[in-house]
Coordinates of C-alpha atoms in Angstrom, one line a residue:
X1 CA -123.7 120.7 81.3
X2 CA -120.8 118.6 81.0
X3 CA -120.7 114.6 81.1
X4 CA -118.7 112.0 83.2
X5 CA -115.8 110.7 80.8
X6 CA -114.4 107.9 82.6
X7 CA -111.0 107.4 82.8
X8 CA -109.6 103.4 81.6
X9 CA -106.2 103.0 83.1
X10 CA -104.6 100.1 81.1
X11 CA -100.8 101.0 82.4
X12 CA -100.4 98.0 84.1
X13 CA -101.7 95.5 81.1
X14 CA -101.4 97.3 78.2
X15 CA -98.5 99.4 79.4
X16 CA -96.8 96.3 80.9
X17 CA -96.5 95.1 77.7
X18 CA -94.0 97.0 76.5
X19 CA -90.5 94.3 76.5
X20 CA -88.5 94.8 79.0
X21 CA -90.6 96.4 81.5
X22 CA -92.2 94.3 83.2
X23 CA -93.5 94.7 87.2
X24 CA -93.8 91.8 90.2
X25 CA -97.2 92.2 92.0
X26 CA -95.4 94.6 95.1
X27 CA -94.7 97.0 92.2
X28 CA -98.3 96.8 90.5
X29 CA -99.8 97.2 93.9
X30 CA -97.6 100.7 94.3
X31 CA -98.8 102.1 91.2
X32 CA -102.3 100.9 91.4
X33 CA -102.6 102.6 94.9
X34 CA -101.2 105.7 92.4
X35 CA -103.8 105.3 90.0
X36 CA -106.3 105.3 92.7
X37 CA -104.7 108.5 94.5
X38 CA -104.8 110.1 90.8
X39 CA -108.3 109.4 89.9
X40 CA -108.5 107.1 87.8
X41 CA -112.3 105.4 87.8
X42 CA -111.0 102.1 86.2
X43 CA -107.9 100.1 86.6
X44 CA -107.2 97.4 84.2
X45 CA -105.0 95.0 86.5
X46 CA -103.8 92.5 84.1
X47 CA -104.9 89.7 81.8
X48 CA -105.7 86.4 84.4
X49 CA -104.7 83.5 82.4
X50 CA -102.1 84.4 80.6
X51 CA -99.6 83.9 83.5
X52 CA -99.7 83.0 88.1
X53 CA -98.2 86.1 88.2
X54 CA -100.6 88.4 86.4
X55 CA -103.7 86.2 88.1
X56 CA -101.9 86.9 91.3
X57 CA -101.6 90.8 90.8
X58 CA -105.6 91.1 90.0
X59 CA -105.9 89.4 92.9
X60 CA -103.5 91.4 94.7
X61 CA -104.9 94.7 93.4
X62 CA -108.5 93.7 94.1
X63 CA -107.7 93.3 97.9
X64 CA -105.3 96.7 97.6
X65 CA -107.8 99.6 96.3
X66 CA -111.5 100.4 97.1
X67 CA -112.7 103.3 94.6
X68 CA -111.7 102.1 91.3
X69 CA -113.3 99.3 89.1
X70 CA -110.9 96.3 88.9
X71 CA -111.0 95.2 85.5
X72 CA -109.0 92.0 83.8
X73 CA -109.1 90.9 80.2
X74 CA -110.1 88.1 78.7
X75 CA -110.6 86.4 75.0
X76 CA -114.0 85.4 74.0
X77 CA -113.1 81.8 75.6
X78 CA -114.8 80.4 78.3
X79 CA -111.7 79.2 80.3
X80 CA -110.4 82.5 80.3
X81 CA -113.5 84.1 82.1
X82 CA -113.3 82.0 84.2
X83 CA -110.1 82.7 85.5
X84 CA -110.7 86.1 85.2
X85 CA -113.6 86.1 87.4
X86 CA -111.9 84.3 90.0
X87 CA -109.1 86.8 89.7
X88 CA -111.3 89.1 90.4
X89 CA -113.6 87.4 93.3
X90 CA -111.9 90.5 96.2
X91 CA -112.9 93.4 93.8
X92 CA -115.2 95.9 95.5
X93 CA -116.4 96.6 92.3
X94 CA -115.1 94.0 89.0
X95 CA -114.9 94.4 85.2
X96 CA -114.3 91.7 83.2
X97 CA -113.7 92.6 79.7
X98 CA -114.1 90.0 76.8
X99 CA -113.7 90.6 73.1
X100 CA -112.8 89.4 69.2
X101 CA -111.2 90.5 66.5
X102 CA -113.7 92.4 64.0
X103 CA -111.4 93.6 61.0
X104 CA -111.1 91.2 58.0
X105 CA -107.7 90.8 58.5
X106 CA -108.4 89.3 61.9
X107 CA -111.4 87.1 60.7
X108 CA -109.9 85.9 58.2
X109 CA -106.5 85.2 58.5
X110 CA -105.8 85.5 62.4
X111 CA -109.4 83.2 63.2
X112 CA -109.7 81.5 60.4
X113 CA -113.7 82.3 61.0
X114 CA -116.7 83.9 59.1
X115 CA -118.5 87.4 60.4
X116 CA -121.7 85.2 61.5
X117 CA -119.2 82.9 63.8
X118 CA -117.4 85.7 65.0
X119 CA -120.9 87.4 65.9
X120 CA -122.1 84.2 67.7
X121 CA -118.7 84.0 69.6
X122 CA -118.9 87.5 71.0
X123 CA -122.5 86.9 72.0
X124 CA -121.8 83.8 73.9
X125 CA -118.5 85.3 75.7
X126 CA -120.6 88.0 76.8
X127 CA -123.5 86.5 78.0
X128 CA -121.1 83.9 80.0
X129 CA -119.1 87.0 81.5
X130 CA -122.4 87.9 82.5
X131 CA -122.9 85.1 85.0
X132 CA -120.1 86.6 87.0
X133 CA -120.5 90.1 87.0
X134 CA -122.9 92.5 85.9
X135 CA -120.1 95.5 84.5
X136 CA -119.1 93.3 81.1
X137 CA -117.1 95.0 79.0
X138 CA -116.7 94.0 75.1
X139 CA -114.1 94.8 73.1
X140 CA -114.4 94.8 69.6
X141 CA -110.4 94.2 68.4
X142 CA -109.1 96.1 65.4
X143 CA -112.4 98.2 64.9
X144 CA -110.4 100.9 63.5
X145 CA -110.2 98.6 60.1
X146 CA -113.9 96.9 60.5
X147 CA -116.3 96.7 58.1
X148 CA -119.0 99.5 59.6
X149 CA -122.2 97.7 59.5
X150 CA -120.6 94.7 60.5
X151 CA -119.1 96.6 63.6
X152 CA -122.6 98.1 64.3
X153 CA -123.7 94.9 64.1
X154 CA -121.8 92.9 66.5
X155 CA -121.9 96.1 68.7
X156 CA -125.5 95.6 68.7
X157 CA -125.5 92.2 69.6
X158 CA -123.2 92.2 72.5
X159 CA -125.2 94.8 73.8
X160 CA -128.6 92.7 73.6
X161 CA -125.9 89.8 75.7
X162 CA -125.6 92.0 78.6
X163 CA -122.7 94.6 77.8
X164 CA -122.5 97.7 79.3
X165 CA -119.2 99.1 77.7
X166 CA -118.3 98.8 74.2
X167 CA -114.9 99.4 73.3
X168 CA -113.5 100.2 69.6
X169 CA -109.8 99.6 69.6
X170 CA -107.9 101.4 67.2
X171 CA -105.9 98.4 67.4
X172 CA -102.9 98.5 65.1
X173 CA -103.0 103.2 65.0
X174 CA -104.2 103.2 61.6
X175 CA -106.9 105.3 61.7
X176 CA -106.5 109.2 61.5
X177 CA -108.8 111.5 63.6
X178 CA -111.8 112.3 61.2
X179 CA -111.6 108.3 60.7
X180 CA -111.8 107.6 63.7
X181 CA -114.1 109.7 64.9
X182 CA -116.7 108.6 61.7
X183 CA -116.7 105.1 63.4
X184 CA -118.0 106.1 66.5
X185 CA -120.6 108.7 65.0
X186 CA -121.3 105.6 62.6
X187 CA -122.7 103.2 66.1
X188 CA -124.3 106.2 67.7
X189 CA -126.4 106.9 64.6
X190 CA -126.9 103.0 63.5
X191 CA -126.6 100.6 66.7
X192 CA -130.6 100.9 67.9
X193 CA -129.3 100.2 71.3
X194 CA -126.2 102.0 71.6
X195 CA -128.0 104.3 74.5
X196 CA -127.6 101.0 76.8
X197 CA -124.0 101.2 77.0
X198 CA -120.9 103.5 77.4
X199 CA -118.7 103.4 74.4
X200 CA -114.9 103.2 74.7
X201 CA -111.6 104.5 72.9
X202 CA -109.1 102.3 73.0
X203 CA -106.6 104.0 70.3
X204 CA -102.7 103.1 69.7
X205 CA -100.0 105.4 68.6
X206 CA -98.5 103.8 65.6
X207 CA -98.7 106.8 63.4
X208 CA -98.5 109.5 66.0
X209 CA -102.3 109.8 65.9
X210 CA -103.6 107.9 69.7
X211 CA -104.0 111.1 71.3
X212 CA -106.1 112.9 68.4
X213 CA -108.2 109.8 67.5
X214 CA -109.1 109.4 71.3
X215 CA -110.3 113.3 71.5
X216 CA -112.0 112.7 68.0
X217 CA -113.9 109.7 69.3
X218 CA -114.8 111.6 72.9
X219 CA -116.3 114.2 70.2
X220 CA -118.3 112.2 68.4
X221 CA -119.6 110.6 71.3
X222 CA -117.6 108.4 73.4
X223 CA -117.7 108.6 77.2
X224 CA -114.8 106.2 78.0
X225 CA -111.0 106.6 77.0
X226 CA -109.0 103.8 77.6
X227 CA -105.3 105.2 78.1
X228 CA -101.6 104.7 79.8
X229 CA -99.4 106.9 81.6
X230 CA -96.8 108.0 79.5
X231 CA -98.3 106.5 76.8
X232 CA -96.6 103.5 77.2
X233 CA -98.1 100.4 75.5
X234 CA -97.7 98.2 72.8
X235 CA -95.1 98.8 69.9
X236 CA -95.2 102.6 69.4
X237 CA -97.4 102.6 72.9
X238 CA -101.3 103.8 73.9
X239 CA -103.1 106.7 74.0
X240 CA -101.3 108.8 76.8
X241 CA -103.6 109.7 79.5
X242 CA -102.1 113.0 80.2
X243 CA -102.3 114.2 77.4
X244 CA -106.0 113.7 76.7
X245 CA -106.9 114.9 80.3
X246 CA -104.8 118.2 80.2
X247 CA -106.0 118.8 76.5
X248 CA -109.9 118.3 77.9
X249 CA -109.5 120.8 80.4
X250 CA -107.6 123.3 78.0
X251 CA -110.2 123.3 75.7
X252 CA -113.8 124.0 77.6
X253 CA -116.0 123.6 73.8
X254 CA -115.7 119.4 74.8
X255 CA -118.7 118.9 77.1
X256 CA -117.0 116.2 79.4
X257 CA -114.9 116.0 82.1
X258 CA -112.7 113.6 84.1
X259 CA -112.3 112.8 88.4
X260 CA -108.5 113.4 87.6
X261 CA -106.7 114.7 90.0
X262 CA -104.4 116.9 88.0
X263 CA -101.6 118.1 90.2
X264 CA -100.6 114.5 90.6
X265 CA -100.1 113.5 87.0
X266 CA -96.2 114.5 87.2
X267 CA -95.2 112.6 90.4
X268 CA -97.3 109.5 89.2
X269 CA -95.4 109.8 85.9
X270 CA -91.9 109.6 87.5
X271 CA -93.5 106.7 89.5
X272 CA -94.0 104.3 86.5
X273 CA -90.9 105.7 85.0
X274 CA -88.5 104.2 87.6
X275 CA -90.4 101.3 88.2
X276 CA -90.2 100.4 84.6
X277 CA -87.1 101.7 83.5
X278 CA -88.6 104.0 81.0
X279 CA -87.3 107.3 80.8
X280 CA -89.5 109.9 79.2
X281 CA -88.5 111.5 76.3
X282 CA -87.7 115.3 77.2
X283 CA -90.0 116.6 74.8
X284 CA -92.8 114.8 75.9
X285 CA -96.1 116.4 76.3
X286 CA -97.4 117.4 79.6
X287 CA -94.7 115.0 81.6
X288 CA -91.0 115.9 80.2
X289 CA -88.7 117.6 81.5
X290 CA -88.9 120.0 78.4
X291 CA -92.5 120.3 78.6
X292 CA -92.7 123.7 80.2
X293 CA -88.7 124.3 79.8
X294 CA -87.7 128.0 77.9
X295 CA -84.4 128.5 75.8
X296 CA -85.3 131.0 73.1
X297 CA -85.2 134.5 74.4
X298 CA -88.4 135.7 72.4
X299 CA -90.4 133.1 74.6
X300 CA -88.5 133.8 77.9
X301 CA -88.9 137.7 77.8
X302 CA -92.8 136.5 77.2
X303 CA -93.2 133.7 79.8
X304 CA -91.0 136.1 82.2
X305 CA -93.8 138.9 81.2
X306 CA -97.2 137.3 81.3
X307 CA -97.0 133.0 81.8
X308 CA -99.6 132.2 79.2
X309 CA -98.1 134.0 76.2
X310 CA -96.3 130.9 75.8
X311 CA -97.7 128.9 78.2
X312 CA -100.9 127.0 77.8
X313 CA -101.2 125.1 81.0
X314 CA -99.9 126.3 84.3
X315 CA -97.3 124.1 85.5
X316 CA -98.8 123.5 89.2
X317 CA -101.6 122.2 87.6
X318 CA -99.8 118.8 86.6
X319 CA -97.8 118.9 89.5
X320 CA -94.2 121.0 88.2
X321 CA -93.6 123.5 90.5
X322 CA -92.5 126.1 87.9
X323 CA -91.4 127.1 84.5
X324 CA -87.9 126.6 83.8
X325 CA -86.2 129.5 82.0
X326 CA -83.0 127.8 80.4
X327 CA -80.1 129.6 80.2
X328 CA -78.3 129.1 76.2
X329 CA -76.9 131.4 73.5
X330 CA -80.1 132.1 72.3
X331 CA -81.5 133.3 75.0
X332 CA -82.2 137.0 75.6
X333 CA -81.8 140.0 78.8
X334 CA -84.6 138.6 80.5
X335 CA -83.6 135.5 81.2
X336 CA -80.3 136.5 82.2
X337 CA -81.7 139.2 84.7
X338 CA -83.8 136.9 85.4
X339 CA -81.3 134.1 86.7
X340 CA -79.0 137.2 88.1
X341 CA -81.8 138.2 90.4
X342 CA -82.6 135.2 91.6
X343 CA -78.6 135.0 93.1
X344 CA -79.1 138.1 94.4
X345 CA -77.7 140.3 92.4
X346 CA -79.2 143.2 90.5
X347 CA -78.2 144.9 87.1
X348 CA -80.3 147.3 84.8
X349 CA -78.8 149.4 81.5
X350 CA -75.5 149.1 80.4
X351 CA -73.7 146.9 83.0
X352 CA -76.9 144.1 82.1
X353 CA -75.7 144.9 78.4
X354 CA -72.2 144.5 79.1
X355 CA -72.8 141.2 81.0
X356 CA -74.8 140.4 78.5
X357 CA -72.0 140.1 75.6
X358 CA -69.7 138.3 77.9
X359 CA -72.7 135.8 78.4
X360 CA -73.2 135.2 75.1
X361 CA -69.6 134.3 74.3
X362 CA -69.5 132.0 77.4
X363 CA -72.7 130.4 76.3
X364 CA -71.4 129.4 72.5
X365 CA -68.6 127.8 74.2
X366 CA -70.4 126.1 77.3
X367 CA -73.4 123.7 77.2
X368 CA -74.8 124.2 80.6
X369 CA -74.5 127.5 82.1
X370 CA -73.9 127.1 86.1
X371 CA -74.7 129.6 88.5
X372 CA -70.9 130.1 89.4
X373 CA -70.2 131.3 85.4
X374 CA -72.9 134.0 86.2
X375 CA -71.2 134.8 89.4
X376 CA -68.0 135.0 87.8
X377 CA -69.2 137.3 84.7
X378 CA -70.2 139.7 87.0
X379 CA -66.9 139.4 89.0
X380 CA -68.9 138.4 92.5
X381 CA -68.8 135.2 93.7
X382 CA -71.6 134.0 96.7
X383 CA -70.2 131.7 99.8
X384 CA -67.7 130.1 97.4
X385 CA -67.4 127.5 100.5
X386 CA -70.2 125.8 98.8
X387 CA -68.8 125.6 95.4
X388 CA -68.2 121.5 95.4
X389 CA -65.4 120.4 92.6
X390 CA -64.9 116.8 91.9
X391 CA -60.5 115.7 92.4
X392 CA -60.7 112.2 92.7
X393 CA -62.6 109.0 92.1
X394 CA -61.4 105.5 92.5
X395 CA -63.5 102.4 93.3
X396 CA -62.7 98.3 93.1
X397 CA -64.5 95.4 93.6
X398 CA -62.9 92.2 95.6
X399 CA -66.1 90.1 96.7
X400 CA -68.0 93.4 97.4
X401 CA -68.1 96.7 95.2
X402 CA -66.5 99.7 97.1
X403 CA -65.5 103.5 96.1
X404 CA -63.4 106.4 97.2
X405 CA -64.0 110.0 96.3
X406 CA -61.9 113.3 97.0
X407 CA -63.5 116.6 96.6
X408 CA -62.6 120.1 96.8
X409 CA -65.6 121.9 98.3
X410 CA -64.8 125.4 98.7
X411 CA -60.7 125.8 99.8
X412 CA -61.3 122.4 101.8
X413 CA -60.5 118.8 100.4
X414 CA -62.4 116.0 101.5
X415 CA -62.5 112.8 101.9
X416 CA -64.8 109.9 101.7
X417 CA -65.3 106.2 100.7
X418 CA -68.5 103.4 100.9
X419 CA -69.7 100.5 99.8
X420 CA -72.5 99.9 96.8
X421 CA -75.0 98.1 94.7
X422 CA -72.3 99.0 91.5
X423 CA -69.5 101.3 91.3
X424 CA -71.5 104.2 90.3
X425 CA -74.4 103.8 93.4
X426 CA -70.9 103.4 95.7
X427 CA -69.9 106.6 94.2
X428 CA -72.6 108.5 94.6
X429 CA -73.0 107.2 97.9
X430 CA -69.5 108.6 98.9
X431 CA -70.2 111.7 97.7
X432 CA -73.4 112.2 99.9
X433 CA -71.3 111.4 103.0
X434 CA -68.9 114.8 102.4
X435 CA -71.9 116.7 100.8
X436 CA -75.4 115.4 103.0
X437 CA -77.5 116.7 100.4
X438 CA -81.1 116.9 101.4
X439 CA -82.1 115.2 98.0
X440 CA -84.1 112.4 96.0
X441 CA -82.4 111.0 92.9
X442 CA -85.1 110.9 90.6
X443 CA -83.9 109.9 87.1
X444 CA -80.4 108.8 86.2
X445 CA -79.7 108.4 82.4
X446 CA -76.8 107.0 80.8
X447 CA -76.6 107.2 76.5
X448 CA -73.3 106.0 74.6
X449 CA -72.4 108.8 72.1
X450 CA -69.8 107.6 70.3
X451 CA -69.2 103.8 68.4
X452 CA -67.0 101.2 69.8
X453 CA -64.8 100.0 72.6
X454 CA -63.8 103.6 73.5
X455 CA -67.3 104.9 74.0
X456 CA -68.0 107.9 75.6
X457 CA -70.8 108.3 77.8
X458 CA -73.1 110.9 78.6
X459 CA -75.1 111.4 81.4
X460 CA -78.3 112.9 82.4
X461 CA -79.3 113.4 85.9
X462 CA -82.4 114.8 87.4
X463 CA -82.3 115.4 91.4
X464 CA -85.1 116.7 93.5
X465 CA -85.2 118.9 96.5
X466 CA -89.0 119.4 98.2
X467 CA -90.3 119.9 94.7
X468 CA -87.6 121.7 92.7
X469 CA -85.4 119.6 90.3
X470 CA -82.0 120.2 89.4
X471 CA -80.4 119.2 86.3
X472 CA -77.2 117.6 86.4
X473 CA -75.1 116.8 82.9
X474 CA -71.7 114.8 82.0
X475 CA -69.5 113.0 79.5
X476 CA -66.8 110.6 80.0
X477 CA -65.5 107.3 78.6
X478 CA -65.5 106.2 82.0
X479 CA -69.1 105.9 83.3
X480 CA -68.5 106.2 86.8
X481 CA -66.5 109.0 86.5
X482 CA -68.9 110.5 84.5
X483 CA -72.1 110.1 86.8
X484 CA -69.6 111.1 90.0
X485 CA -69.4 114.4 87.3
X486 CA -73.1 114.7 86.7
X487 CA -74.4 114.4 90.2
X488 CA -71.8 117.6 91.6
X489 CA -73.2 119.5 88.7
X490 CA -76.4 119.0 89.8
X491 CA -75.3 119.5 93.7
X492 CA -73.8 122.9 92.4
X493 CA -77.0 124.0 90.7
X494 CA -78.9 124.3 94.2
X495 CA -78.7 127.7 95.2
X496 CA -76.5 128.4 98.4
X497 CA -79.8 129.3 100.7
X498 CA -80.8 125.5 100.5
X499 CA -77.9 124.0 101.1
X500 CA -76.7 121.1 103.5
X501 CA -74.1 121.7 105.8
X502 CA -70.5 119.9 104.2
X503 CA -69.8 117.3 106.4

């Protein structure tokens, strides 16, 4: 029978850690009400006295979610429990969650201290957290490069004080898997009294390990992973908790599972994306846009044939509404009937062939093949009053930022100008008055890809209608001109059927 493994959402202090993006109390409350909707069983709202604003949020958050433990952070100082427990005095249910360094490295030279004084410390934090709450949780900082019986035995210890989670950091990502893993098989087999409380990952990424080490330690016995979406965190970030929920459920020989509510993992991905500014890289696992994206036509004509030849989870199940089968030169038929059915029009034998050479010279030439290049190889073209081509852009900015766009949609010009945030946001707003697209501008990325003054700048954009993204793509020195560029490719890409009406 399978075991609870609780799920230790540190996004918004570990993950908030990460420079540049941080979140006011209104945002934290938005993605905690996420977390909650998601499944998480324990939210770790910030870190009390280190800032008013991050005491404010665990307040803030206490008041804002009901099923989830509220947890904040503390050192092993009396001041900062305190705070920590007032922080936490509207939690339905509160954590607070003490700790010390362990390694020599930290004893030594970070707190100038002996193993018998750190011991003592540890003991007395806990057993003072105690007066406030009965869920303590002790951290035991840079375990991953402890001395093991000294780890068992301030493990031990705090648990005599009164702590019901243990957590062994991997603090600085140095250990690898079977490493890891040793340490926690090392306190179930030597802590007398390691039955009394839940042991915790808590594994960072430095070396590409987090999410390995975490499944090691949930392995060898741990029952609480402490994780970020995204894997965002510290330096190199935390253990992403996508990853190590999708991998649990892929592989049934680990005897836990989690309360995650899996088809939400994507949409609360984006979420903390655009709130913090952090695009995910493409390739990510589980959450980029890559993830369950095809190219190569040996995988196509196999995902196109039976989904789990290459497919290992089913894309619903994390919230994507499908597979994307990418049209490039390497990709095969298949995929090419496969997009030429889907407009509609069929071909089998030796017209596919012959519209399959013509493809593949297209697709050496052309980055991004649109549905009107299709269309055209096959010498058929689908309510071209759609088709929307970009003629004009102009903005200024006197006192308030305002822009003018003229576009050729179909055989008609239009015309249409507003008002913005920047240039680009009056740009795009100019173009939804001709177009009235019914869409959601999810992610918008600009990357320089050339040196100096003279930059040109390509653009990524990612829109979404109901639940189906479209992909838009540009490169200009002028960035405006070039997100005006990226947004009608991604217009063009929805197929006629969904359509708005052209204003």
């Amino acid at each position: 029978m399978s075991e609870k493994l609780w799920i230790f959402d540190t996004t918004l202090r570990d993950g908030e850690q990460v420079p540049g993006c941080q979140l006011n109390t209104r945002e934290k409350i938005v993605v905690a009400k996420a977390l909650e909707e998601l499944g998480v069983d324990v939210i770790e709202a910030g870190f009390p006295i280190s800032s008013p604003g991050d005491f404010n949020s665990v307040v803030e958050i206490s008041k804002a979610v009901s099923n989830p433990i509220i947890c904040a952070l503390s050192r092993a100082v009396e001041k900062d429990i305190d705070v920590a427990a007032e922080a936490l005095k509207y939690a339905k249910k509160g954590r607070i969650h003490t700790g010390i360094g362990v390694s020599p490295f930290h004893i030594q030279y970070k707190l100038r201290s002996t193993p018998d004084e750190i011991i003592e410390r540890a003991v007395r934090a806990v057993k003072y957290a105690k007066r406030y709450v009965e869920d303590v949780e002790f951290y035991a900082e840079d375990a991953g490069r402890a001395e093991k019986d000294f780890l068992a035995r301030i493990v031990e210890q705090a648990i005599k004080a009164g702590a019901t989670v243990i957590n062994i950091p991997d603090t600085t990502g140095y250990c690898l898997p079977e490493q890891y893993g040793a340490i926690i098989r090392h306190l179930k087999e030597n802590v007398s009294n390691i039955d009394k409380a839940i042991i915790a990952t808590h594994c960072h990424n430095d070396l590409g390990m987090a999410t390995a080490n975490t499944i090691s330690g949930v392995q060898n016995g741990a029952r609480q992973v402490e994780v970020t979406i995204n894997g965002i965190g510290e330096r190199a970030g935390n253990t992403s908790m996508e990853e190590v929920v999708m991998a649990i459920k892929c592989h049934h020989d680990i005897p836990v599972e989690t309360s995650i509510v899996t088809p939400r993992i994507y949409e609360t991905s984006r979420l903390i994306s655009k709130l913090m500014n952090m695009p995910v890289q493409p390739n990510k696992a589980i959450v980029g846009r890559n993830a369950f994206a095809h190219s190569s036509g040996i995988h196509q004509d196999g995902v196109l044939k039976h989904r789990e030849n290459y497919e290992i989870i089913d894309p619903k199940d994390v919230g994507v509404h499908e597979s994307s089968i990418v049209l490039t030169a390497r990709s095969g038929r298949a995929a090419l009937k496969h997009h030429l059915d889907a407009l509609g029009v069929v071909l089998e034998g030796e017209a596919l062939n012959e519209v399959y050479e013509e493809f593949l010279v297209l697709a050496d030439s052309k980055r991004d093949i649109t549905p009107k290049d299709l269309l055209s190889l096959v010498g058929k073209y689908v309510d071209e009053s759609t088709f929307i081509e970009l003629e004009k852009v102009s903005y200024e900015s006197n006192g308030s930022i305002k822009a003018s766009v003229t576009l050729k949609v179909g055989d008609k010009i239009k015309q249409a100008s507003s008002s913005g945030n920047g240039p680009v946001d009056a740009v795009l707003k100019s173009i939804e008055k001709i177009v009235k697209p019914d869409i959601e501008l999810e992610e918008f990325l600009i990357q320089a890809i050339t040196a100096g003054s003279d930059d040109v700048a390509k653009v990524h954009m990612r829109i979404m209608q109901g639940k189906i993204p479209y992909y838009g793509f540009s490169s200009n020195t002028d960035i405006v001109v070039a997100s005006a560029q990226a947004f009608v490719d991604a217009l063009n890409k929805i197929p006629v059927k969904n359509k708005v009406t052209v204003a």
